[in-house]
Amino acid sequence: MQSFVDVFNDLDTSQKVLYVVGGIVVSIVTVVGLRRLCRKKRKAKKDYPRDTVIHYQVGRGPYAPSMTPFAVKLETYLRMAKIPYQNDHGFQPSSKGKFTWIEYNGQAVADSTLCIEFLNKKLGVDLNKSLSPADRGIAQAMQAMAEEHLYWFLALFRCQYDNDKSFLLSAYKVGKFMFWMIRRNLKKQAWSQGLGRHTEEEATDMFKKDLQSLSDFIGTKKFLMGDEPCEADCAVFGQLSQFYWQFIGTGHDNILKDKYPNLAAYCERMKETFWPDWDQCITHGGTRKATK
Ligand SMILES: N[C@@H](CCC(=O)N[C@@H](CS)C(=O)NCC(=O)O)C(=O)O
């Protein structure tokens, strides 16, 4: 019996080209078809009530409501703005490939900041209405530092530095291969962002400078911009929640409590104000006490 290679070799050039092109077309159609099928399956969601935000996020975290600071941010915003919402926990990322995201009356929105902008417009929410234009500017700058700079040190301590990873492995609730993939991806992102190219010592100094700036700026204020919380508090709290409650195994587990007590107090205040059900929103079932 002739093998496929023999049959192929017996063909003339034009037939070979036809075979190869045909093979490529069939492969592309199969891949596209399978992807469409999977997408259709992903869209077959539950029948959610109208006028309720569906917040898609990964599962709860052990000591804070999520391991993802952006999910803590978005959920805190939904609570601060008193918007009805339901969580849908799973590993389905947004159309931009990230967590966290929302759906509102069938409309999907990716990126926590764009979700907030969308809801502000749709529902006429303005959590910054008591701020002057200058204060809005400062709040925006603080949010950008927390999310676009401070966040990367969380990423680096989680994916790059040689710390005890046992907490992370159990907190992510994924297998060892997936854990390796997540960390590898994060490491690549930190490298592209730039902060991942510094030594651990250099990065740790920068990390502490961010915390010091936040600490100096908040001072004795109750919230970021004064007595009343504003939108940027959601983002700042989202990030700080990770350093305060879920920085375990990094060698800086209690950094907020020990070095920046006003930031620790701020985290506690945000938790008390917006998360009365905190203990039901964490998998450990009780607030972590500082360890020495
Ligand atoms: N700017 C985005 C950032 C979201 C983000 O970076 N999420 C991380 C988890 S903390 C993520 O989904 N990473 C997965 C990936 O990048 O593949 C937002 O505000 O939603």
mmCIF file of C-alpha atoms and ligand atoms in Angstrom:
data_model
loop_
_atom_site.group_PDB
_atom_site.id
_atom_site.type_symbol
_atom_site.label_atom_id
_atom_site.label_comp_id
_atom_site.label_asym_id
_atom_site.label_seq_id
_atom_site.Cartn_x
_atom_site.Cartn_y
_atom_site.Cartn_z
ATOM 1 C CA MET A 1 0.000 0.000 0.000
ATOM 2 C CA GLN A 2 1.318 3.450 -0.951
ATOM 3 C CA SER A 3 1.983 5.872 1.879
ATOM 4 C CA PHE A 4 0.673 9.429 1.854
ATOM 5 C CA VAL A 5 4.238 10.670 1.113
ATOM 6 C CA ASP A 6 4.494 8.369 -1.957
ATOM 7 C CA VAL A 7 1.124 9.531 -3.274
ATOM 8 C CA PHE A 8 2.155 13.151 -2.716
ATOM 9 C CA ASN A 9 5.477 12.650 -4.491
ATOM 10 C CA ASP A 10 3.683 11.185 -7.532
ATOM 11 C CA LEU A 11 1.678 14.382 -8.014
ATOM 12 C CA ASP A 12 2.792 17.084 -10.440
ATOM 13 C CA THR A 13 3.691 20.565 -9.117
ATOM 14 C CA SER A 14 0.289 22.182 -9.734
ATOM 15 C CA GLN A 15 -1.466 19.301 -7.936
ATOM 16 C CA LYS A 16 0.978 19.585 -5.015
ATOM 17 C CA VAL A 17 0.278 23.338 -4.724
ATOM 18 C CA LEU A 18 -3.470 22.604 -4.818
ATOM 19 C CA TYR A 19 -3.082 20.007 -2.045
ATOM 20 C CA VAL A 20 -1.027 22.310 0.178
ATOM 21 C CA VAL A 21 -3.328 25.313 -0.334
ATOM 22 C CA GLY A 22 -6.381 23.073 0.187
ATOM 23 C CA GLY A 23 -4.840 21.725 3.395
ATOM 24 C CA ILE A 24 -4.163 25.216 4.719
ATOM 25 C CA VAL A 25 -7.725 26.379 3.888
ATOM 26 C CA VAL A 26 -9.267 23.324 5.591
ATOM 27 C CA SER A 27 -7.085 23.922 8.694
ATOM 28 C CA ILE A 28 -8.038 27.604 8.910
ATOM 29 C CA VAL A 29 -11.749 26.836 8.473
ATOM 30 C CA THR A 30 -11.524 24.157 11.191
ATOM 31 C CA VAL A 31 -9.729 26.430 13.669
ATOM 32 C CA VAL A 32 -12.079 29.378 13.025
ATOM 33 C CA GLY A 33 -15.110 27.071 13.239
ATOM 34 C CA LEU A 34 -13.954 25.575 16.528
ATOM 35 C CA ARG A 35 -13.245 29.001 17.988
ATOM 36 C CA ARG A 36 -16.715 30.226 16.945
ATOM 37 C CA LEU A 37 -18.252 27.144 18.525
ATOM 38 C CA CYS A 38 -16.356 27.757 21.770
ATOM 39 C CA ARG A 39 -17.354 31.424 21.752
ATOM 40 C CA LYS A 40 -20.996 30.461 21.272
ATOM 41 C CA LYS A 41 -20.721 28.113 24.213
ATOM 42 C CA ARG A 42 -19.142 30.878 26.340
ATOM 43 C CA LYS A 43 -22.011 33.199 25.442
ATOM 44 C CA ALA A 44 -24.625 30.742 26.663
ATOM 45 C CA LYS A 45 -24.807 32.493 30.011
ATOM 46 C CA LYS A 46 -27.366 32.444 32.740
ATOM 47 C CA ASP A 47 -30.449 34.549 32.389
ATOM 48 C CA TYR A 48 -29.396 37.504 34.505
ATOM 49 C CA PRO A 49 -31.883 40.111 35.720
ATOM 50 C CA ARG A 50 -32.073 43.428 33.892
ATOM 51 C CA ASP A 51 -30.491 46.561 35.331
ATOM 52 C CA THR A 52 -28.086 44.486 37.395
ATOM 53 C CA VAL A 53 -24.360 44.617 36.793
ATOM 54 C CA ILE A 54 -22.842 41.184 36.318
ATOM 55 C CA HIS A 55 -19.281 41.292 37.591
ATOM 56 C CA TYR A 56 -17.125 38.585 36.036
ATOM 57 C CA GLN A 57 -14.152 37.846 38.193
ATOM 58 C CA VAL A 58 -12.018 34.950 39.342
ATOM 59 C CA GLY A 59 -12.880 33.305 42.656
ATOM 60 C CA ARG A 60 -12.607 34.905 46.067
ATOM 61 C CA GLY A 61 -9.224 35.426 47.692
ATOM 62 C CA PRO A 62 -8.225 33.909 51.021
ATOM 63 C CA TYR A 63 -7.837 37.130 53.023
ATOM 64 C CA ALA A 64 -9.220 39.825 50.671
ATOM 65 C CA PRO A 65 -12.236 39.457 48.348
ATOM 66 C CA SER A 66 -10.009 38.772 45.340
ATOM 67 C CA MET A 67 -6.387 38.053 44.475
ATOM 68 C CA THR A 68 -6.919 40.592 41.679
ATOM 69 C CA PRO A 69 -6.663 44.197 42.897
ATOM 70 C CA PHE A 70 -8.772 45.359 39.939
ATOM 71 C CA ALA A 71 -11.670 43.131 41.036
ATOM 72 C CA VAL A 72 -11.516 44.524 44.588
ATOM 73 C CA LYS A 73 -11.514 48.012 43.027
ATOM 74 C CA LEU A 74 -14.539 47.389 40.807
ATOM 75 C CA GLU A 75 -16.578 45.653 43.483
ATOM 76 C CA THR A 76 -15.773 48.439 45.971
ATOM 77 C CA TYR A 77 -16.973 50.970 43.384
ATOM 78 C CA LEU A 78 -20.242 49.044 42.867
ATOM 79 C CA ARG A 79 -20.772 49.132 46.603
ATOM 80 C CA MET A 80 -19.767 52.794 46.997
ATOM 81 C CA ALA A 81 -22.122 53.804 44.169
ATOM 82 C CA LYS A 82 -24.835 51.463 45.522
ATOM 83 C CA ILE A 83 -25.312 49.805 42.140
ATOM 84 C CA PRO A 84 -27.102 46.426 42.188
ATOM 85 C CA TYR A 85 -24.710 43.710 41.056
ATOM 86 C CA GLN A 86 -24.053 39.991 41.055
ATOM 87 C CA ASN A 87 -20.715 38.244 40.856
ATOM 88 C CA ASP A 88 -20.050 35.514 38.332
ATOM 89 C CA HIS A 89 -16.873 33.769 39.436
ATOM 90 C CA GLY A 90 -14.896 31.894 36.810
ATOM 91 C CA PHE A 91 -11.934 31.982 34.501
ATOM 92 C CA GLN A 92 -13.585 33.713 31.564
ATOM 93 C CA PRO A 93 -11.513 36.810 30.741
ATOM 94 C CA SER A 94 -12.796 39.989 29.108
ATOM 95 C CA SER A 95 -12.647 40.569 25.353
ATOM 96 C CA LYS A 96 -9.265 42.198 26.092
ATOM 97 C CA GLY A 97 -7.997 39.042 27.769
ATOM 98 C CA LYS A 98 -7.973 40.477 31.302
ATOM 99 C CA PHE A 99 -9.818 40.243 34.577
ATOM 100 C CA THR A 100 -12.044 41.890 35.765
ATOM 101 C CA TRP A 101 -15.017 42.939 33.607
ATOM 102 C CA ILE A 102 -18.772 43.474 33.574
ATOM 103 C CA GLU A 103 -21.932 42.950 31.609
ATOM 104 C CA TYR A 104 -24.904 45.296 31.934
ATOM 105 C CA ASN A 105 -28.183 44.465 30.209
ATOM 106 C CA GLY A 106 -26.287 42.270 27.753
ATOM 107 C CA GLN A 107 -23.545 44.823 27.049
ATOM 108 C CA ALA A 108 -20.030 43.644 27.949
ATOM 109 C CA VAL A 109 -17.403 46.155 29.090
ATOM 110 C CA ALA A 110 -13.722 45.313 29.596
ATOM 111 C CA ASP A 111 -11.205 47.044 31.908
ATOM 112 C CA SER A 112 -12.146 48.141 35.423
ATOM 113 C CA THR A 113 -11.671 51.862 34.693
ATOM 114 C CA LEU A 114 -13.760 51.690 31.512
ATOM 115 C CA CYS A 115 -16.424 49.709 33.421
ATOM 116 C CA ILE A 116 -16.605 52.534 35.962
ATOM 117 C CA GLU A 117 -16.772 55.199 33.234
ATOM 118 C CA PHE A 118 -19.503 53.229 31.462
ATOM 119 C CA LEU A 119 -21.596 52.890 34.630
ATOM 120 C CA ASN A 120 -21.039 56.533 35.622
ATOM 121 C CA LYS A 121 -22.453 57.616 32.255
ATOM 122 C CA LYS A 122 -25.238 55.052 32.092
ATOM 123 C CA LEU A 123 -26.471 55.548 35.648
ATOM 124 C CA GLY A 124 -25.496 59.179 36.259
ATOM 125 C CA VAL A 125 -23.030 58.321 39.026
ATOM 126 C CA ASP A 126 -20.370 60.831 40.132
ATOM 127 C CA LEU A 127 -18.406 59.791 43.176
ATOM 128 C CA ASN A 128 -16.108 62.781 42.678
ATOM 129 C CA LYS A 129 -18.755 65.481 42.771
ATOM 130 C CA SER A 130 -17.448 67.072 45.959
ATOM 131 C CA LEU A 131 -13.908 67.385 44.535
ATOM 132 C CA SER A 132 -12.516 70.577 43.009
ATOM 133 C CA PRO A 133 -10.963 70.239 39.535
ATOM 134 C CA ALA A 134 -7.484 70.385 41.132
ATOM 135 C CA ASP A 135 -8.398 67.619 43.576
ATOM 136 C CA ARG A 136 -9.787 65.514 40.742
ATOM 137 C CA GLY A 137 -6.420 65.872 39.061
ATOM 138 C CA ILE A 138 -4.576 64.764 42.197
ATOM 139 C CA ALA A 139 -6.958 61.831 42.735
ATOM 140 C CA GLN A 140 -6.397 60.717 39.146
ATOM 141 C CA ALA A 141 -2.603 60.969 39.587
ATOM 142 C CA MET A 142 -2.748 58.904 42.801
ATOM 143 C CA GLN A 143 -4.879 56.276 41.070
ATOM 144 C CA ALA A 144 -2.440 56.107 38.162
ATOM 145 C CA MET A 145 0.497 55.645 40.538
ATOM 146 C CA ALA A 146 -1.332 52.873 42.410
ATOM 147 C CA GLU A 147 -2.475 50.999 39.301
ATOM 148 C CA GLU A 148 0.255 51.638 36.769
ATOM 149 C CA HIS A 149 3.302 51.641 39.063
ATOM 150 C CA LEU A 150 2.641 50.183 42.513
ATOM 151 C CA TYR A 151 0.720 47.247 40.971
ATOM 152 C CA TRP A 152 3.844 46.054 39.160
ATOM 153 C CA PHE A 153 5.649 45.467 42.425
ATOM 154 C CA LEU A 154 2.802 43.178 43.465
ATOM 155 C CA ALA A 155 3.253 41.407 40.141
ATOM 156 C CA LEU A 156 7.024 41.161 40.613
ATOM 157 C CA PHE A 157 6.802 39.803 44.139
ATOM 158 C CA ARG A 158 4.262 37.275 42.881
ATOM 159 C CA CYS A 159 6.006 36.183 39.698
ATOM 160 C CA GLN A 160 9.688 37.002 39.743
ATOM 161 C CA TYR A 161 11.307 37.188 43.144
ATOM 162 C CA ASP A 162 12.438 34.062 44.846
ATOM 163 C CA ASN A 163 10.007 34.036 47.753
ATOM 164 C CA ASP A 164 7.910 31.367 49.398
ATOM 165 C CA LYS A 165 5.212 30.676 46.801
ATOM 166 C CA SER A 166 3.133 28.218 48.825
ATOM 167 C CA PHE A 167 0.550 30.870 49.783
ATOM 168 C CA LEU A 168 0.149 31.944 46.154
ATOM 169 C CA LEU A 169 -0.209 28.401 44.871
ATOM 170 C CA SER A 170 -3.014 27.660 47.295
ATOM 171 C CA ALA A 171 -4.625 31.096 46.823
ATOM 172 C CA TYR A 172 -4.815 30.895 43.014
ATOM 173 C CA LYS A 173 -6.488 27.499 43.280
ATOM 174 C CA VAL A 174 -4.933 26.254 40.027
ATOM 175 C CA GLY A 175 -2.679 23.326 39.195
ATOM 176 C CA LYS A 176 1.107 23.619 39.175
ATOM 177 C CA PHE A 177 1.307 23.968 35.380
ATOM 178 C CA MET A 178 -1.312 26.732 35.279
ATOM 179 C CA PHE A 179 0.450 28.453 38.179
ATOM 180 C CA TRP A 180 3.708 28.367 36.232
ATOM 181 C CA MET A 181 1.914 29.759 33.139
ATOM 182 C CA ILE A 182 0.307 32.608 35.080
ATOM 183 C CA ARG A 183 3.635 33.568 36.652
ATOM 184 C CA ARG A 184 5.495 33.309 33.351
ATOM 185 C CA ASN A 185 2.945 35.556 31.644
ATOM 186 C CA LEU A 186 3.104 38.120 34.447
ATOM 187 C CA LYS A 187 6.889 38.079 34.379
ATOM 188 C CA LYS A 188 6.884 38.789 30.634
ATOM 189 C CA GLN A 189 4.448 41.657 31.156
ATOM 190 C CA ALA A 190 6.589 43.152 33.936
ATOM 191 C CA TRP A 191 9.620 42.965 31.642
ATOM 192 C CA SER A 192 7.749 44.722 28.815
ATOM 193 C CA GLN A 193 6.411 47.326 31.215
ATOM 194 C CA GLY A 194 9.989 48.004 32.298
ATOM 195 C CA LEU A 195 9.945 47.635 36.082
ATOM 196 C CA GLY A 196 10.694 43.933 35.674
ATOM 197 C CA ARG A 197 14.187 44.829 34.410
ATOM 198 C CA HIS A 198 15.378 46.255 37.742
ATOM 199 C CA THR A 199 17.083 44.240 40.451
ATOM 200 C CA GLU A 200 14.916 43.182 43.371
ATOM 201 C CA GLU A 201 16.723 45.692 45.572
ATOM 202 C CA GLU A 202 16.113 48.585 43.164
ATOM 203 C CA ALA A 203 12.481 47.604 42.678
ATOM 204 C CA THR A 204 11.903 47.220 46.424
ATOM 205 C CA ASP A 205 13.177 50.788 46.980
ATOM 206 C CA MET A 206 10.770 52.073 44.319
ATOM 207 C CA PHE A 207 7.935 50.047 45.835
ATOM 208 C CA LYS A 208 8.575 51.609 49.246
ATOM 209 C CA LYS A 209 8.665 55.099 47.699
ATOM 210 C CA ASP A 210 5.173 54.550 46.268
ATOM 211 C CA LEU A 211 3.883 53.415 49.641
ATOM 212 C CA GLN A 212 5.603 56.369 51.344
ATOM 213 C CA SER A 213 3.997 58.796 48.869
ATOM 214 C CA LEU A 214 0.559 57.352 49.492
ATOM 215 C CA SER A 215 1.154 57.376 53.224
ATOM 216 C CA ASP A 216 2.387 60.998 53.210
ATOM 217 C CA PHE A 217 -0.498 62.076 51.008
ATOM 218 C CA ILE A 218 -3.227 60.370 53.027
ATOM 219 C CA GLY A 219 -1.649 61.515 56.305
ATOM 220 C CA THR A 220 -4.399 61.697 58.913
ATOM 221 C CA LYS A 221 -7.228 61.966 56.372
ATOM 222 C CA LYS A 222 -9.980 59.356 56.525
ATOM 223 C CA PHE A 223 -9.958 58.713 52.800
ATOM 224 C CA LEU A 224 -7.696 59.604 49.892
ATOM 225 C CA MET A 225 -9.061 63.103 49.354
ATOM 226 C CA GLY A 226 -10.575 63.909 52.750
ATOM 227 C CA ASP A 227 -13.515 62.940 54.929
ATOM 228 C CA GLU A 228 -15.522 61.542 52.019
ATOM 229 C CA PRO A 229 -14.434 58.620 49.846
ATOM 230 C CA CYS A 230 -14.146 59.241 46.108
ATOM 231 C CA GLU A 231 -13.746 57.078 43.014
ATOM 232 C CA ALA A 232 -9.957 56.848 43.269
ATOM 233 C CA ASP A 233 -10.310 55.321 46.739
ATOM 234 C CA CYS A 234 -11.637 52.186 45.026
ATOM 235 C CA ALA A 235 -8.474 51.820 42.952
ATOM 236 C CA VAL A 236 -6.078 52.699 45.765
ATOM 237 C CA PHE A 237 -7.858 50.338 48.157
ATOM 238 C CA GLY A 238 -7.895 47.584 45.517
ATOM 239 C CA GLN A 239 -4.108 47.699 45.305
ATOM 240 C CA LEU A 240 -3.414 48.258 49.011
ATOM 241 C CA SER A 241 -5.745 45.384 49.941
ATOM 242 C CA GLN A 242 -3.218 43.022 48.359
ATOM 243 C CA PHE A 243 -0.235 44.431 50.249
ATOM 244 C CA TYR A 244 -2.118 44.576 53.521
ATOM 245 C CA TRP A 245 -3.875 41.221 53.501
ATOM 246 C CA GLN A 246 -2.334 39.059 50.799
ATOM 247 C CA PHE A 247 1.388 39.775 50.609
ATOM 248 C CA ILE A 248 2.170 36.524 52.376
ATOM 249 C CA GLY A 249 5.485 34.792 51.734
ATOM 250 C CA THR A 250 7.145 37.843 50.174
ATOM 251 C CA GLY A 251 9.303 38.764 53.150
ATOM 252 C CA HIS A 252 7.285 42.006 53.430
ATOM 253 C CA ASP A 253 4.092 40.416 54.723
ATOM 254 C CA ASN A 254 3.374 43.105 57.318
ATOM 255 C CA ILE A 255 4.901 46.106 55.596
ATOM 256 C CA LEU A 256 1.794 48.304 55.883
ATOM 257 C CA LYS A 257 1.189 47.475 59.516
ATOM 258 C CA ASP A 258 4.821 47.959 60.516
ATOM 259 C CA LYS A 259 5.979 50.830 58.310
ATOM 260 C CA TYR A 260 2.882 52.640 57.093
ATOM 261 C CA PRO A 261 0.294 52.325 59.876
ATOM 262 C CA ASN A 262 -1.923 55.043 58.394
ATOM 263 C CA LEU A 263 -2.245 52.932 55.220
ATOM 264 C CA ALA A 264 -3.146 49.901 57.333
ATOM 265 C CA ALA A 265 -5.769 52.013 59.141
ATOM 266 C CA TYR A 266 -7.035 53.241 55.751
ATOM 267 C CA CYS A 267 -7.487 49.635 54.579
ATOM 268 C CA GLU A 268 -9.392 48.787 57.747
ATOM 269 C CA ARG A 269 -11.580 51.888 57.306
ATOM 270 C CA MET A 270 -12.402 51.066 53.678
ATOM 271 C CA LYS A 271 -13.194 47.503 54.687
ATOM 272 C CA GLU A 272 -15.492 48.605 57.532
ATOM 273 C CA THR A 273 -17.243 51.209 55.365
ATOM 274 C CA PHE A 274 -17.825 49.175 52.211
ATOM 275 C CA TRP A 275 -17.388 45.535 53.138
ATOM 276 C CA PRO A 276 -19.493 44.773 56.238
ATOM 277 C CA ASP A 277 -19.736 41.219 54.873
ATOM 278 C CA TRP A 278 -15.952 40.921 54.388
ATOM 279 C CA ASP A 279 -15.636 37.636 56.253
ATOM 280 C CA GLN A 280 -18.198 36.045 53.932
ATOM 281 C CA CYS A 281 -16.277 37.341 50.897
ATOM 282 C CA ILE A 282 -12.964 35.703 51.728
ATOM 283 C CA THR A 283 -12.277 32.007 51.535
ATOM 284 C CA HIS A 284 -10.252 31.816 54.711
ATOM 285 C CA GLY A 285 -13.337 32.827 56.672
ATOM 286 C CA GLY A 286 -11.611 35.216 59.040
ATOM 287 C CA THR A 287 -9.415 38.276 58.825
ATOM 288 C CA ARG A 288 -5.717 37.499 58.836
ATOM 289 C CA LYS A 289 -3.810 38.749 61.808
ATOM 290 C CA ALA A 290 -0.316 40.146 61.243
ATOM 291 C CA THR A 291 2.389 37.531 61.623
ATOM 292 C CA LYS A 292 5.839 38.209 62.941
HETATM 293 N N1 LIG B 1 -6.265 47.882 33.287
HETATM 294 C C1 LIG B 1 -6.876 46.611 33.612
HETATM 295 C C2 LIG B 1 -5.861 45.749 34.321
HETATM 296 C C3 LIG B 1 -6.401 44.360 34.625
HETATM 297 C C4 LIG B 1 -5.298 43.357 34.878
HETATM 298 O O1 LIG B 1 -4.121 43.600 34.624
HETATM 299 N N2 LIG B 1 -5.697 42.190 35.348
HETATM 300 C C5 LIG B 1 -4.772 41.108 35.524
HETATM 301 C C6 LIG B 1 -5.054 40.396 36.847
HETATM 302 S S1 LIG B 1 -4.539 41.355 38.220
HETATM 303 C C7 LIG B 1 -5.002 40.080 34.426
HETATM 304 O O2 LIG B 1 -6.103 39.841 34.015
HETATM 305 N N3 LIG B 1 -3.952 39.473 33.946
HETATM 306 C C8 LIG B 1 -4.045 38.386 33.013
HETATM 307 C C9 LIG B 1 -3.274 38.645 31.776
HETATM 308 O O3 LIG B 1 -2.786 39.755 31.579
HETATM 309 O O4 LIG B 1 -3.159 37.695 30.995
HETATM 310 C C10 LIG B 1 -8.098 46.878 34.478
HETATM 311 O O5 LIG B 1 -8.172 47.923 35.121
HETATM 312 O O6 LIG B 1 -9.034 46.060 34.467
#
